[in-house]
Amino acid sequence: MYNVSEKVNLVDIAGRAGVSLSTASRALNNAYGVSAATRTRVLAVAEELSYVVSPEASRLAGGSTGRVAVVVPHISRWFFGEMLAGLEEVLRSADLDLLLYNIDTLDHRRHFFERLPARRKVDAVVVLAFPVDEQERKRLELMGVAIVAAGGQSASYPFVCIDDHIAGRQAMDHLLFLGHRRIAMIAAETPLAPGWPKTNQRSAGYYSALEEAGIAPDESLVRTVDWGGEEGAKAMGGLLSLKDPPTAVYAHSDEVALGAIRTIRRAGLRIPEDISVIGIDDHPAGALADLTTVHQSVREQGAIAGRTVLAALKHEEFDPAIIVPTELIIRSTTAPPRRRGVL
Amino acid sequence: MYNVSEKVNLVDIAGRAGVSLSTASRALNNAYGVSAATRTRVLAVAEELSYVVSPEASRLAGGSTGRVAVVVPHISRWFFGEMLAGLEEVLRSADLDLLLYNIDTLDHRRHFFERLPARRKVDAVVVLAFPVDEQERKRLELMGVAIVAAGGQSASYPFVCIDDHIAGRQAMDHLLFLGHRRIAMIAAETPLAPGWPKTNQRSAGYYSALEEAGIAPDESLVRTVDWGGEEGAKAMGGLLSLKDPPTAVYAHSDEVALGAIRTIRRAGLRIPEDISVIGIDDHPAGALADLTTVHQSVREQGAIAGRTVLAALKHEEFDPAIIVPTELIIRSTTAPPRRRGVL
DNA sequence: CTGTTAGCGCCTTCAG
DNA sequence: CTGAAGGCGCTAACAG
């Protein structure tokens, strides 16, 4: 098999350029103390031989790893993939490599924090959208590298996320504005993050909106489910079996909302005529279902997290708590409620 | 900052265990020639000091990198995320790290193949669901490592994928069986992979099914769009503006089908009464929309690709061409056509 | 079975 | 501005 890279080392290019090893090294790393002429020559030779440093050797001799670990739950979900895309883009632009660790079960999660497979392999780790507990935090710090969180607040690390309370309010206020008073909430909670502030805050938005509107919360209208469309569908079934069903449903996420919609349609009811539905996230599948929702720029959050990492690595200043704005997107799953008698 | 790992090296554990450096090394790598007693002792010390090898040093001294690069277009799409999840899981179980390269534009793609950022950094690269051209193949081989493809056939590398022709036939045969004769196709093509066998084969399934049913293809019923729901929605608009619209639509993917559904609904038509819709993939959003589709196990394909990588790295035998079966999933977007006059 | 000895490829003082 | 020399932490022959 034809293979160049295995053979071309710094010595080679040094020899070919007629300089010493160290000069070649300096030139490549554009360090001080190399004449422009020499540098150009070295660079040319390197280019010609298509040389690339051995990251291993470089690192061993005192450099950084040039890698960052990204820990993400459920990589196949749009939200995380999108965030990862934003993150990857800025890391790549800085020539950093991304080591991916998917943590989609409690077992994998434990494994990750106990074994710390990324130890000694990265310059930083970013935790995507799930809360690390106290113990995990300690393990992480054993790695002795920069840590940043994205997609959720963190007490311990710099983070970037949306304000879930506000997002919840935007959804609820829209429903309230339309005239709904009997509004259900399907709260989503992932087993990986029970009690994660995200879900709580989205719930808090529900309660505070109701209170402000002078409506007493009815706990029979509140369902908490494991994150996901199928779960949302099930919860909606429960809601529809109430003697006095809601005229509108606020779901913590678009996936959950989509599940609810399926149940409503299967029940022969129409949206939004009979029941309004709103979600949060602005998931592309939601757009395809004409779902009213609250938009958040997920990819941008990933990118910001990436920039935070870069700043941290360069020991530059950075904002340790960035909140990205959200925005109501009205599509066609919400409308004013019909009179009760008409239904 | 408290930090253990930076300090504990092989020498330390060797000294603490009262053995030489090389013995310690052997013990840790469970190589031949170490008494059980010694090994146990070394391992114990290593555990106690929570030692981890420096991958850089290890690699430099002759080992492998313990990393594999994964090149994926559009990481935020369910299909790729799912595949990645399967892949990550098996790689992780083999203690291999996954270096992620997202290639979502032509520019990034060119950048990747020209600069080969993964050069000298990995033991293998897996190309996820996009075709590498001849030139790219040459660049890739410069890396001198194992290469495997997943999610699409490859002439040059071992691969795992579904049979797109069969998948297309399963969708079409279902429609035909229901009695449809005027069937539209919305073909999806990603700019990243024009002419990628996948799309072609899914199209081939359309034509071969029609032919076998004795139906002359009507090119006005065939639309080719860039991959994605919004594009599918647009194409459906064109189809509905025909003097004689189709009674059923076969979309190359669930996303495209979902887009088509939105357009049909917005036009005030009902599914499946007025028009049937079928997709391919079994995307979770499709399930939430009760979309009839052809299922493929994406995660499993990723896992198989992972196992193929492992086998290749161990120089074991492996099947260089694995086809994963697909299966028709009937939900509620397909039904027999109504009589024309009734519409 | 175990210890000694060379490097792996590069960066970084240190002299010139 | 440049070259020589000493590791970085580990593995892989070699000897014992």
XYZ file of C-alpha atoms (C1' of nucleotides) in Angstrom:
718
model
C 0.000 0.000 0.000
C 1.311 3.363 -1.064
C 1.895 5.403 1.990
C 3.781 8.617 2.393
C 3.018 9.853 5.846
C 4.549 6.946 7.669
C 7.962 7.955 6.469
C 8.301 11.709 6.381
C 9.555 13.077 9.652
C 10.954 16.299 10.830
C 14.499 15.110 10.219
C 13.646 14.494 6.631
C 12.383 17.926 5.977
C 15.210 19.423 7.999
C 17.756 17.605 5.912
C 16.047 18.460 2.676
C 15.875 22.121 3.680
C 19.471 22.107 4.782
C 18.760 23.194 8.322
C 18.898 21.588 11.690
C 16.096 19.728 13.293
C 15.401 22.451 15.771
C 15.284 25.154 13.174
C 12.845 23.143 11.188
C 10.736 22.708 14.275
C 10.742 26.408 14.973
C 9.836 27.234 11.436
C 6.882 24.890 11.449
C 5.624 26.224 14.744
C 6.341 29.762 13.618
C 8.211 30.449 16.770
C 10.596 33.339 17.206
C 14.082 33.257 15.904
C 13.836 32.053 12.354
C 14.634 34.229 9.386
C 11.833 34.690 6.949
C 13.891 33.076 4.237
C 14.619 29.947 6.232
C 11.053 29.620 7.352
C 9.761 29.902 3.823
C 12.164 27.267 2.647
C 11.268 24.876 5.400
C 7.588 25.414 4.856
C 8.009 24.780 1.169
C 9.807 21.510 1.749
C 7.231 20.452 4.292
C 4.483 21.198 1.839
C 6.270 19.371 -0.925
C 6.772 16.258 1.121
C 3.289 16.742 2.550
C 4.632 16.527 6.019
C 2.499 16.413 9.129
C 3.841 16.386 12.643
C 3.361 13.309 14.692
C 0.915 14.528 17.264
C 2.173 11.877 19.615
C 5.742 12.955 19.479
C 4.790 16.579 19.596
C 2.638 16.097 22.594
C 5.170 13.950 24.323
C 7.780 16.602 23.899
C 5.658 19.063 25.750
C 2.822 20.279 23.606
C -0.870 19.983 24.148
C -2.939 17.130 22.833
C -4.897 19.191 20.356
C -7.993 17.244 21.255
C -11.134 17.920 23.187
C -13.518 15.360 24.550
C -17.223 15.838 24.084
C -19.571 13.919 26.307
C -23.078 13.674 24.997
C -26.169 11.704 25.925
C -28.200 10.313 23.042
C -26.174 11.410 20.124
C -28.849 10.326 17.697
C -31.276 12.961 18.854
C -31.544 16.059 16.794
C -30.842 18.390 19.663
C -27.509 16.849 20.513
C -26.485 16.292 16.946
C -27.154 19.895 16.171
C -25.209 21.082 19.137
C -22.378 18.781 18.241
C -22.354 20.170 14.723
C -21.915 23.705 16.008
C -19.225 22.628 18.372
C -17.386 20.547 15.833
C -17.269 23.380 13.380
C -15.494 25.793 15.648
C -13.160 23.183 17.040
C -12.209 22.121 13.565
C -11.560 25.683 12.532
C -9.056 25.805 15.352
C -7.509 22.516 14.268
C -8.664 20.757 17.355
C -9.833 17.192 17.149
C -13.043 16.056 18.720
C -13.171 12.874 20.742
C -16.747 11.694 21.025
C -18.181 9.933 24.055
C -21.806 8.933 23.857
C -23.466 8.315 27.208
C -26.893 6.950 26.466
C -27.392 4.692 29.404
C -26.708 4.966 33.096
C -24.137 2.225 32.663
C -22.223 4.047 30.004
C -22.401 7.133 32.077
C -20.956 5.456 35.115
C -18.328 3.822 32.977
C -17.288 7.154 31.575
C -16.899 8.916 34.874
C -15.287 6.016 36.618
C -12.820 4.980 33.992
C -12.344 8.420 32.564
C -11.412 7.052 29.161
C -10.435 10.519 28.014
C -7.851 10.936 30.690
C -4.518 12.093 29.380
C -5.976 12.374 25.956
C -7.487 15.819 25.772
C -6.962 19.454 26.621
C -10.571 20.085 27.544
C -13.885 18.368 27.928
C -17.285 19.703 27.102
C -20.355 18.248 28.684
C -23.341 18.482 26.384
C -26.737 19.011 27.904
C -26.744 16.915 30.972
C -26.001 17.649 34.582
C -22.956 16.175 36.237
C -23.403 15.469 39.877
C -21.018 16.302 42.629
C -19.208 13.005 42.478
C -18.871 13.101 38.739
C -17.548 16.594 38.965
C -14.792 15.367 41.218
C -13.879 12.613 38.810
C -13.827 15.042 35.949
C -11.497 17.372 37.747
C -9.066 14.549 38.167
C -8.386 15.033 34.516
C -6.992 18.430 35.225
C -8.287 20.087 32.113
C -10.731 22.814 31.199
C -14.394 21.883 31.388
C -17.347 23.624 29.812
C -21.038 22.831 29.762
C -23.495 23.508 26.999
C -27.230 23.132 26.724
C -27.846 23.453 30.394
C -26.821 25.533 33.336
C -24.016 24.369 35.494
C -23.091 25.581 38.889
C -19.511 24.504 38.510
C -18.499 25.261 34.950
C -18.854 27.935 32.353
C -21.973 27.215 30.351
C -24.173 28.280 27.501
C -27.884 27.567 27.310
C -31.298 29.095 26.909
C -33.454 30.384 29.706
C -35.912 27.548 30.045
C -38.172 29.479 32.297
C -38.581 32.184 29.705
C -39.049 29.640 26.941
C -41.806 28.043 28.963
C -43.396 31.408 29.538
C -43.315 32.231 25.863
C -45.205 29.059 25.105
C -47.673 29.473 27.923
C -48.260 33.161 27.379
C -49.137 32.436 23.780
C -51.732 29.892 24.819
C -53.072 32.205 27.484
C -53.223 35.080 25.043
C -55.295 32.970 22.698
C -57.779 32.605 25.492
C -57.028 29.126 26.798
C -57.561 28.605 30.488
C -57.558 24.866 30.757
C -54.013 24.116 29.704
C -52.256 20.807 30.233
C -48.524 20.340 30.534
C -46.604 17.293 29.466
C -43.284 17.590 31.223
C -40.349 15.630 29.871
C -37.614 14.239 31.966
C -34.782 12.051 30.849
C -33.747 9.176 33.071
C -30.205 10.403 32.591
C -31.050 13.668 34.221
C -33.839 13.421 36.738
C -34.459 16.786 38.194
C -32.242 18.513 35.684
C -32.901 22.221 35.965
C -34.036 22.296 32.369
C -37.188 20.356 32.960
C -37.828 22.115 36.195
C -37.544 25.518 34.674
C -39.796 24.638 31.809
C -42.297 23.549 34.409
C -41.735 26.685 36.418
C -42.719 28.679 33.367
C -46.012 26.812 33.321
C -46.859 27.527 36.893
C -45.769 31.119 36.906
C -47.753 31.846 33.752
C -50.871 30.292 35.238
C -50.462 32.170 38.443
C -50.019 35.462 36.702
C -53.170 34.770 34.741
C -55.034 34.045 37.913
C -55.628 30.410 37.072
C -55.315 27.806 39.771
C -53.139 24.927 38.568
C -54.922 21.615 38.216
C -52.490 18.791 38.852
C -54.591 16.354 36.854
C -53.530 18.356 33.826
C -49.855 17.822 34.500
C -48.076 14.697 33.322
C -44.428 13.922 33.658
C -42.953 11.420 31.262
C -39.655 10.088 30.151
C -38.382 12.162 27.319
C -39.653 11.160 23.896
C -42.467 11.199 21.415
C -43.950 7.857 22.316
C -44.127 8.889 25.932
C -45.807 12.125 24.963
C -48.352 10.156 23.007
C -49.142 8.031 26.008
C -49.479 10.977 28.333
C -51.861 12.610 25.908
C -54.039 9.568 26.120
C -54.366 10.114 29.821
C -55.227 13.740 29.321
C -57.944 12.888 26.822
C -59.540 10.492 29.233
C -60.222 13.278 31.685
C -63.846 14.242 32.240
C -62.908 17.772 31.380
C -59.987 17.596 28.925
C -57.724 20.554 28.312
C -58.253 22.890 25.376
C -54.520 23.268 24.942
C -51.367 21.308 25.640
C -47.965 22.702 26.435
C -45.224 20.113 25.903
C -41.698 20.487 27.156
C -40.307 19.568 23.784
C -41.380 19.251 20.197
C -40.922 15.504 20.185
C -43.290 15.152 23.075
C -45.702 17.532 21.377
C -45.574 15.478 18.206
C -46.471 12.403 20.168
C -49.394 14.213 21.736
C -50.567 15.302 18.313
C -50.619 11.745 17.084
C -52.831 10.695 19.963
C -55.166 13.617 19.461
C -55.538 12.818 15.780
C -56.069 9.161 16.457
C -58.852 10.163 18.806
C -60.521 11.823 15.880
C -60.020 15.323 17.222
C -58.703 18.154 15.166
C -55.800 20.460 15.767
C -56.048 23.317 16.503
C -59.838 23.427 16.317
C -60.413 21.027 19.171
C -57.096 21.199 20.956
C -54.080 23.440 20.585
C -50.577 22.076 20.974
C -47.304 23.874 21.503
C -43.798 22.588 22.040
C -40.312 23.901 22.631
C -37.117 23.566 20.572
C -38.137 24.132 16.973
C -37.208 20.626 15.962
C -37.241 20.217 12.163
C -39.831 17.480 12.438
C -42.005 19.980 14.215
C -41.777 22.322 11.275
C -42.897 19.504 9.026
C -45.924 19.016 11.226
C -46.702 22.736 11.284
C -46.165 22.721 15.004
C -46.218 25.981 16.914
C -43.157 26.107 19.125
C -40.472 28.144 20.827
C -37.326 28.343 18.805
C -33.827 28.022 20.172
C -30.602 28.117 18.192
C -29.069 24.855 19.147
C -26.232 24.913 16.700
C -25.251 28.334 17.866
C -25.080 27.119 21.427
C -22.687 24.446 20.307
C -20.593 26.998 18.512
C -20.500 29.248 21.536
C -19.441 26.356 23.698
C -16.674 25.740 21.198
C -15.510 29.321 21.375
C -15.562 29.132 25.123
C -13.298 26.128 24.949
C -10.900 27.948 22.673
C -10.801 30.924 24.984
C -10.225 28.734 27.991
C -7.380 26.939 26.261
C -5.765 30.200 25.315
C -6.286 31.465 28.833
C -8.295 34.307 27.477
C -11.214 35.951 29.195
C -14.649 34.609 28.450
C -18.185 34.950 29.645
C -18.841 31.987 31.960
C -22.611 32.151 31.669
C -24.141 32.763 28.280
C -27.873 32.750 27.751
C -29.099 32.410 24.197
C -32.488 33.973 23.433
C -35.561 32.025 22.399
C -38.451 33.043 20.216
C -42.055 32.035 19.714
C -42.773 30.515 16.314
C -46.445 30.469 15.525
C -47.500 27.804 13.091
C -50.788 26.052 12.833
C -51.265 23.881 15.868
C -52.498 26.679 18.085
C -55.681 28.742 17.889
C -58.230 30.213 20.244
C -60.323 27.622 22.079
C -63.807 26.856 20.842
C -66.711 27.377 23.129
C -67.256 24.343 25.272
C -70.773 23.682 24.022
C -69.596 23.643 20.447
C -67.150 20.803 20.961
C -6.159 22.284 40.950
C -6.018 18.778 42.321
C -4.654 16.547 39.679
C -3.353 13.059 39.890
C -2.935 11.838 36.366
C -0.331 14.360 35.331
C 2.153 12.853 37.720
C 1.800 9.109 37.813
C 3.934 7.415 35.222
C 5.052 3.940 34.517
C 8.262 4.465 36.445
C 6.260 5.322 39.500
C 4.208 2.215 39.455
C 7.259 0.135 38.558
C 9.142 1.512 41.513
C 6.204 1.104 43.864
C 5.721 -2.476 42.715
C 9.411 -3.204 42.982
C 9.869 -4.259 39.404
C 11.557 -2.851 36.374
C 9.965 -0.520 33.923
C 9.658 -3.137 31.247
C 8.107 -5.680 33.537
C 5.551 -3.160 34.582
C 4.860 -2.430 30.962
C 4.427 -6.089 30.159
C 2.121 -6.598 33.076
C -0.101 -3.740 32.059
C -0.252 -4.909 28.482
C -0.702 -8.472 29.631
C 2.035 -9.642 27.374
C 3.796 -12.955 27.736
C 6.477 -13.514 30.264
C 5.169 -12.162 33.509
C 4.377 -14.313 36.485
C 0.853 -14.138 37.681
C 2.033 -12.847 41.019
C 4.027 -9.997 39.558
C 1.269 -9.035 37.221
C -1.258 -8.937 40.002
C 0.991 -6.777 42.093
C 1.656 -4.363 39.286
C -1.991 -4.162 38.418
C -2.838 -3.492 42.023
C -0.391 -0.652 42.278
C -1.592 0.789 39.020
C -5.136 0.659 40.254
C -4.203 2.213 43.540
C -2.402 5.108 41.953
C -5.108 5.234 39.321
C -2.547 5.062 36.614
C -3.286 5.440 32.922
C -0.741 5.105 30.179
C 0.169 8.124 28.197
C -1.292 7.264 24.839
C 1.225 9.552 23.205
C 4.219 7.861 24.658
C 2.749 4.465 24.084
C 2.017 5.191 20.495
C 5.365 6.788 19.926
C 7.123 3.751 21.220
C 5.460 1.594 18.685
C 1.901 0.956 19.609
C -1.219 1.879 17.723
C -3.119 5.090 18.259
C -6.201 3.467 19.710
C -8.316 5.897 17.750
C -10.531 5.704 14.728
C -11.712 8.595 12.652
C -15.331 8.773 11.638
C -16.268 10.984 8.752
C -19.911 11.873 8.616
C -21.996 14.319 6.639
C -24.713 16.131 8.558
C -24.200 14.796 11.991
C -27.396 16.397 13.218
C -29.591 14.178 11.121
C -31.162 11.248 12.794
C -29.806 8.741 10.342
C -26.190 9.652 10.916
C -26.557 10.165 14.614
C -28.084 6.758 14.945
C -25.367 5.146 12.928
C -22.769 6.946 14.927
C -24.356 5.710 18.123
C -24.048 2.113 16.983
C -20.500 2.625 15.906
C -19.473 4.455 19.034
C -20.817 1.727 21.213
C -18.740 -1.039 19.729
C -15.648 1.078 19.447
C -15.949 2.082 23.052
C -16.371 -1.496 24.129
C -13.023 -2.154 22.490
C -11.491 0.858 24.206
C -11.033 2.677 20.973
C -11.575 6.397 20.839
C -13.670 8.011 18.184
C -12.459 11.102 16.390
C -15.387 12.865 14.783
C -15.199 14.751 11.509
C -18.383 16.364 10.323
C -18.484 17.158 6.629
C -21.646 19.119 6.028
C -20.560 21.317 3.184
C -18.557 20.793 0.062
C -15.929 23.071 1.529
C -15.537 21.029 4.652
C -15.417 17.958 2.575
C -12.636 19.259 0.403
C -10.817 20.494 3.444
C -11.001 17.080 5.016
C -9.666 15.170 2.078
C -7.024 17.690 1.185
C -5.629 18.382 4.595
C -6.350 14.946 5.968
C -6.591 16.247 9.527
C -6.747 12.710 10.825
C -3.440 11.767 9.323
C -1.119 10.090 11.766
C -3.801 10.180 14.371
C -5.849 7.063 13.825
C -5.688 3.360 13.139
C -8.692 3.328 10.863
C -11.257 5.578 9.296
C -14.884 4.873 8.692
C -16.795 6.775 6.107
C -20.424 7.142 7.056
C -23.010 7.153 4.332
C -21.464 9.116 1.575
C -19.517 8.112 -1.484
C -15.873 9.015 -1.777
C -14.755 9.665 -5.297
C -11.660 8.337 -6.942
C -9.507 11.268 -5.985
C -10.677 11.248 -2.414
C -9.987 7.580 -2.250
C -6.397 8.228 -3.183
C -6.044 10.872 -0.530
C -7.532 8.565 2.034
C -5.116 5.814 1.195
C -2.271 8.162 1.848
C -3.163 7.684 5.477
C -2.200 4.072 5.213
C -4.861 2.780 7.535
C -7.888 0.544 7.328
C -10.985 2.077 5.783
C -14.559 0.928 6.040
C -17.790 2.337 4.686
C -21.208 2.196 6.263
C -24.627 3.217 5.072
C -23.807 2.870 1.449
C -22.095 0.548 -0.946
C -18.528 1.142 -1.808
C -16.565 -0.322 -4.607
C -13.303 0.121 -2.821
C -13.882 -0.672 0.801
C -15.656 -3.152 2.961
C -19.135 -1.838 3.624
C -22.415 -2.414 5.374
C -25.719 -1.057 4.136
C -29.221 -1.967 3.118
C -30.294 -2.964 -0.355
C -31.892 0.249 -1.519
C -33.384 -1.362 -4.557
C -35.225 -3.856 -2.428
C -36.290 -1.183 0.020
C -37.731 0.804 -2.849
C -39.508 -2.242 -4.117
C -41.024 -2.952 -0.755
C -42.481 0.517 -0.669
C -43.689 0.435 -4.253
C -45.056 -3.064 -4.105
C -47.134 -2.087 -1.116
C -48.638 0.835 -3.001
C -49.208 -1.304 -6.040
C -50.787 -4.018 -3.984
C -53.217 -1.495 -2.554
C -54.308 -0.794 -6.076
C -52.517 2.441 -6.853
C -51.465 2.930 -10.424
C -50.722 6.597 -10.534
C -47.806 6.758 -8.160
C -45.448 9.694 -7.818
C -41.875 9.498 -6.626
C -40.031 12.209 -4.778
C -36.400 11.280 -5.115
C -33.951 12.746 -2.658
C -30.426 13.571 -3.471
C -27.934 15.287 -1.250
C -25.626 17.863 -2.797
C -22.849 16.058 -1.035
C -23.541 12.945 -2.979
C -25.014 13.569 -6.387
C -25.590 10.309 -8.105
C -24.874 8.331 -4.975
C -25.995 4.764 -5.650
C -28.409 5.005 -2.769
C -30.694 7.460 -4.455
C -30.306 5.745 -7.737
C -31.201 2.389 -6.341
C -34.218 3.722 -4.553
C -35.260 5.127 -7.881
C -34.504 1.907 -9.629
C -36.922 0.203 -7.292
C -39.616 2.594 -8.453
C -39.095 1.931 -12.107
C -38.711 -1.794 -11.825
C -41.864 -2.064 -9.740
C -43.849 -0.057 -12.248
C -42.539 -2.080 -15.115
C -43.367 -5.329 -13.466
C -46.875 -4.041 -12.857
C -47.201 -3.106 -16.473
C -47.439 0.599 -15.780
C -45.662 3.029 -18.062
C -43.675 5.520 -16.016
C -44.862 9.096 -16.253
C -41.952 11.447 -15.779
C -44.209 14.251 -14.659
C -44.784 12.203 -11.549
C -41.106 12.071 -10.696
C -39.419 14.891 -8.799
C -35.864 15.022 -7.672
C -35.039 17.304 -4.801
C -32.252 18.077 -2.436
C -32.572 15.905 0.575
C -34.898 17.228 3.275
C -38.420 17.767 4.460
C -38.834 21.289 3.166
C -37.758 20.171 -0.269
C -40.186 17.304 -0.140
C -42.927 19.744 0.739
C -42.114 21.878 -2.254
C -42.006 18.955 -4.629
C -45.386 17.825 -3.406
C -46.745 21.210 -4.325
C -45.699 20.615 -7.880
C -47.283 17.203 -7.884
C -50.587 18.590 -6.620
C -50.676 21.139 -9.382
C -50.793 18.433 -12.006
C -54.008 18.085 -13.984
C -54.098 14.501 -12.921
C -52.406 14.236 -9.525
C -51.105 10.957 -8.177
C -53.117 8.848 -5.783
C -49.986 7.841 -3.936
C -46.525 9.194 -3.284
C -43.373 7.218 -2.731
C -40.663 9.305 -1.075
C -37.049 8.295 -0.847
C -36.963 9.077 2.816
C -39.281 9.688 5.709
C -38.235 13.305 6.040
C -39.181 13.953 2.469
C -42.437 12.084 3.005
C -43.205 14.193 6.052
C -42.719 17.309 4.002
C -45.056 15.974 1.352
C -47.639 15.225 4.006
C -47.569 18.767 5.244
C -48.260 20.090 1.768
C -51.081 17.632 1.215
C -52.710 18.601 4.477
C -52.316 22.277 3.800
C -54.077 21.688 0.511
C -57.014 20.426 2.487
C -56.616 16.858 1.305
C -56.746 13.907 3.597
C -54.271 11.122 4.106
C -54.676 8.327 3.238
C -58.197 8.878 1.900
C -57.188 11.251 -0.851
C -53.523 10.456 -1.201
C -51.334 7.732 0.232
C -47.769 8.460 1.301
C -44.915 6.100 2.018
C -41.307 6.754 2.950
C -38.157 4.838 3.714
C -36.026 4.675 6.860
C -38.436 4.438 9.759
C -37.394 7.747 11.183
C -38.840 8.296 14.674
C -40.605 11.424 13.508
C -42.307 9.266 10.935
C -43.639 7.030 13.649
C -45.064 10.065 15.386
C -46.849 10.996 12.207
C -48.173 7.488 11.720
C -46.226 7.264 8.509
C -46.080 4.005 6.599
C -42.481 3.266 5.758
C -39.725 0.745 5.143
C -37.699 0.075 8.241
C -33.951 -0.253 8.369
C -31.824 -0.834 11.438
C -29.512 2.089 11.268
C -27.904 1.642 14.628
C -27.147 -1.945 13.808
C -25.401 -0.905 10.653
C -23.216 1.365 12.690
C -22.458 -1.451 15.076
C -21.582 -3.777 12.242
C -19.284 -1.189 10.775
C -17.657 -0.975 14.154
C -17.148 -4.697 14.312
C -15.706 -4.659 10.858
C -13.201 -2.070 11.992
C -12.241 -4.206 14.954
C -11.757 -7.218 12.760
C -9.690 -5.279 10.297
C -7.481 -3.940 13.042
C -6.953 -7.380 14.440
C -6.273 -8.669 10.965
C -9.106 -11.084 11.321
C -11.353 -12.261 8.566
C -14.513 -10.308 7.950
C -17.313 -10.070 5.464
C -16.487 -7.137 3.198
C -20.047 -6.642 2.005
C -22.844 -6.858 4.505
C -26.417 -6.190 3.544
C -28.858 -5.528 6.350
C -32.482 -6.459 5.666
C -35.328 -3.975 5.488
C -38.980 -4.415 6.321
C -42.255 -2.774 5.413
C -43.982 -1.042 8.312
C -47.597 -0.322 7.613
C -49.067 2.544 9.545
C -51.815 4.869 8.559
C -50.700 6.978 5.655
C -51.420 4.367 3.030
C -54.735 2.884 1.891
C -56.366 1.794 -1.343
C -57.099 4.644 -3.738
C -60.589 6.062 -3.940
C -62.375 5.954 -7.206
C -61.519 8.960 -9.291
C -65.029 10.258 -9.506
C -65.372 10.190 -5.770
C -62.519 12.543 -5.200
C 10.446 -14.847 33.961
C 12.800 -10.249 34.523
C 16.033 -6.223 33.932
C 18.904 -3.235 30.575
C 19.196 -0.634 26.672
C 17.701 1.734 22.697
C 15.054 4.523 20.441
C 9.878 6.386 18.758
C 9.563 12.037 16.718
C 9.565 16.163 18.474
C 10.248 20.512 21.436
C 13.177 23.270 24.270
C 16.602 24.927 26.935
C 21.294 25.920 26.137
C 25.347 27.461 23.733
C 27.296 29.418 19.647
C 19.380 33.662 14.023
C 20.824 28.714 14.339
C 22.739 24.012 15.896
C 23.561 20.463 19.572
C 21.843 17.914 23.280
C 18.552 16.311 26.660
C 14.516 14.487 27.684
C 8.866 13.560 27.243
C 6.790 8.203 28.814
C 6.663 4.095 26.902
C 7.558 -0.387 24.196
C 10.565 -3.672 22.108
C 14.308 -6.166 21.289
C 18.110 -7.826 23.690
C 20.511 -10.155 27.403
C 20.594 -12.384 31.777
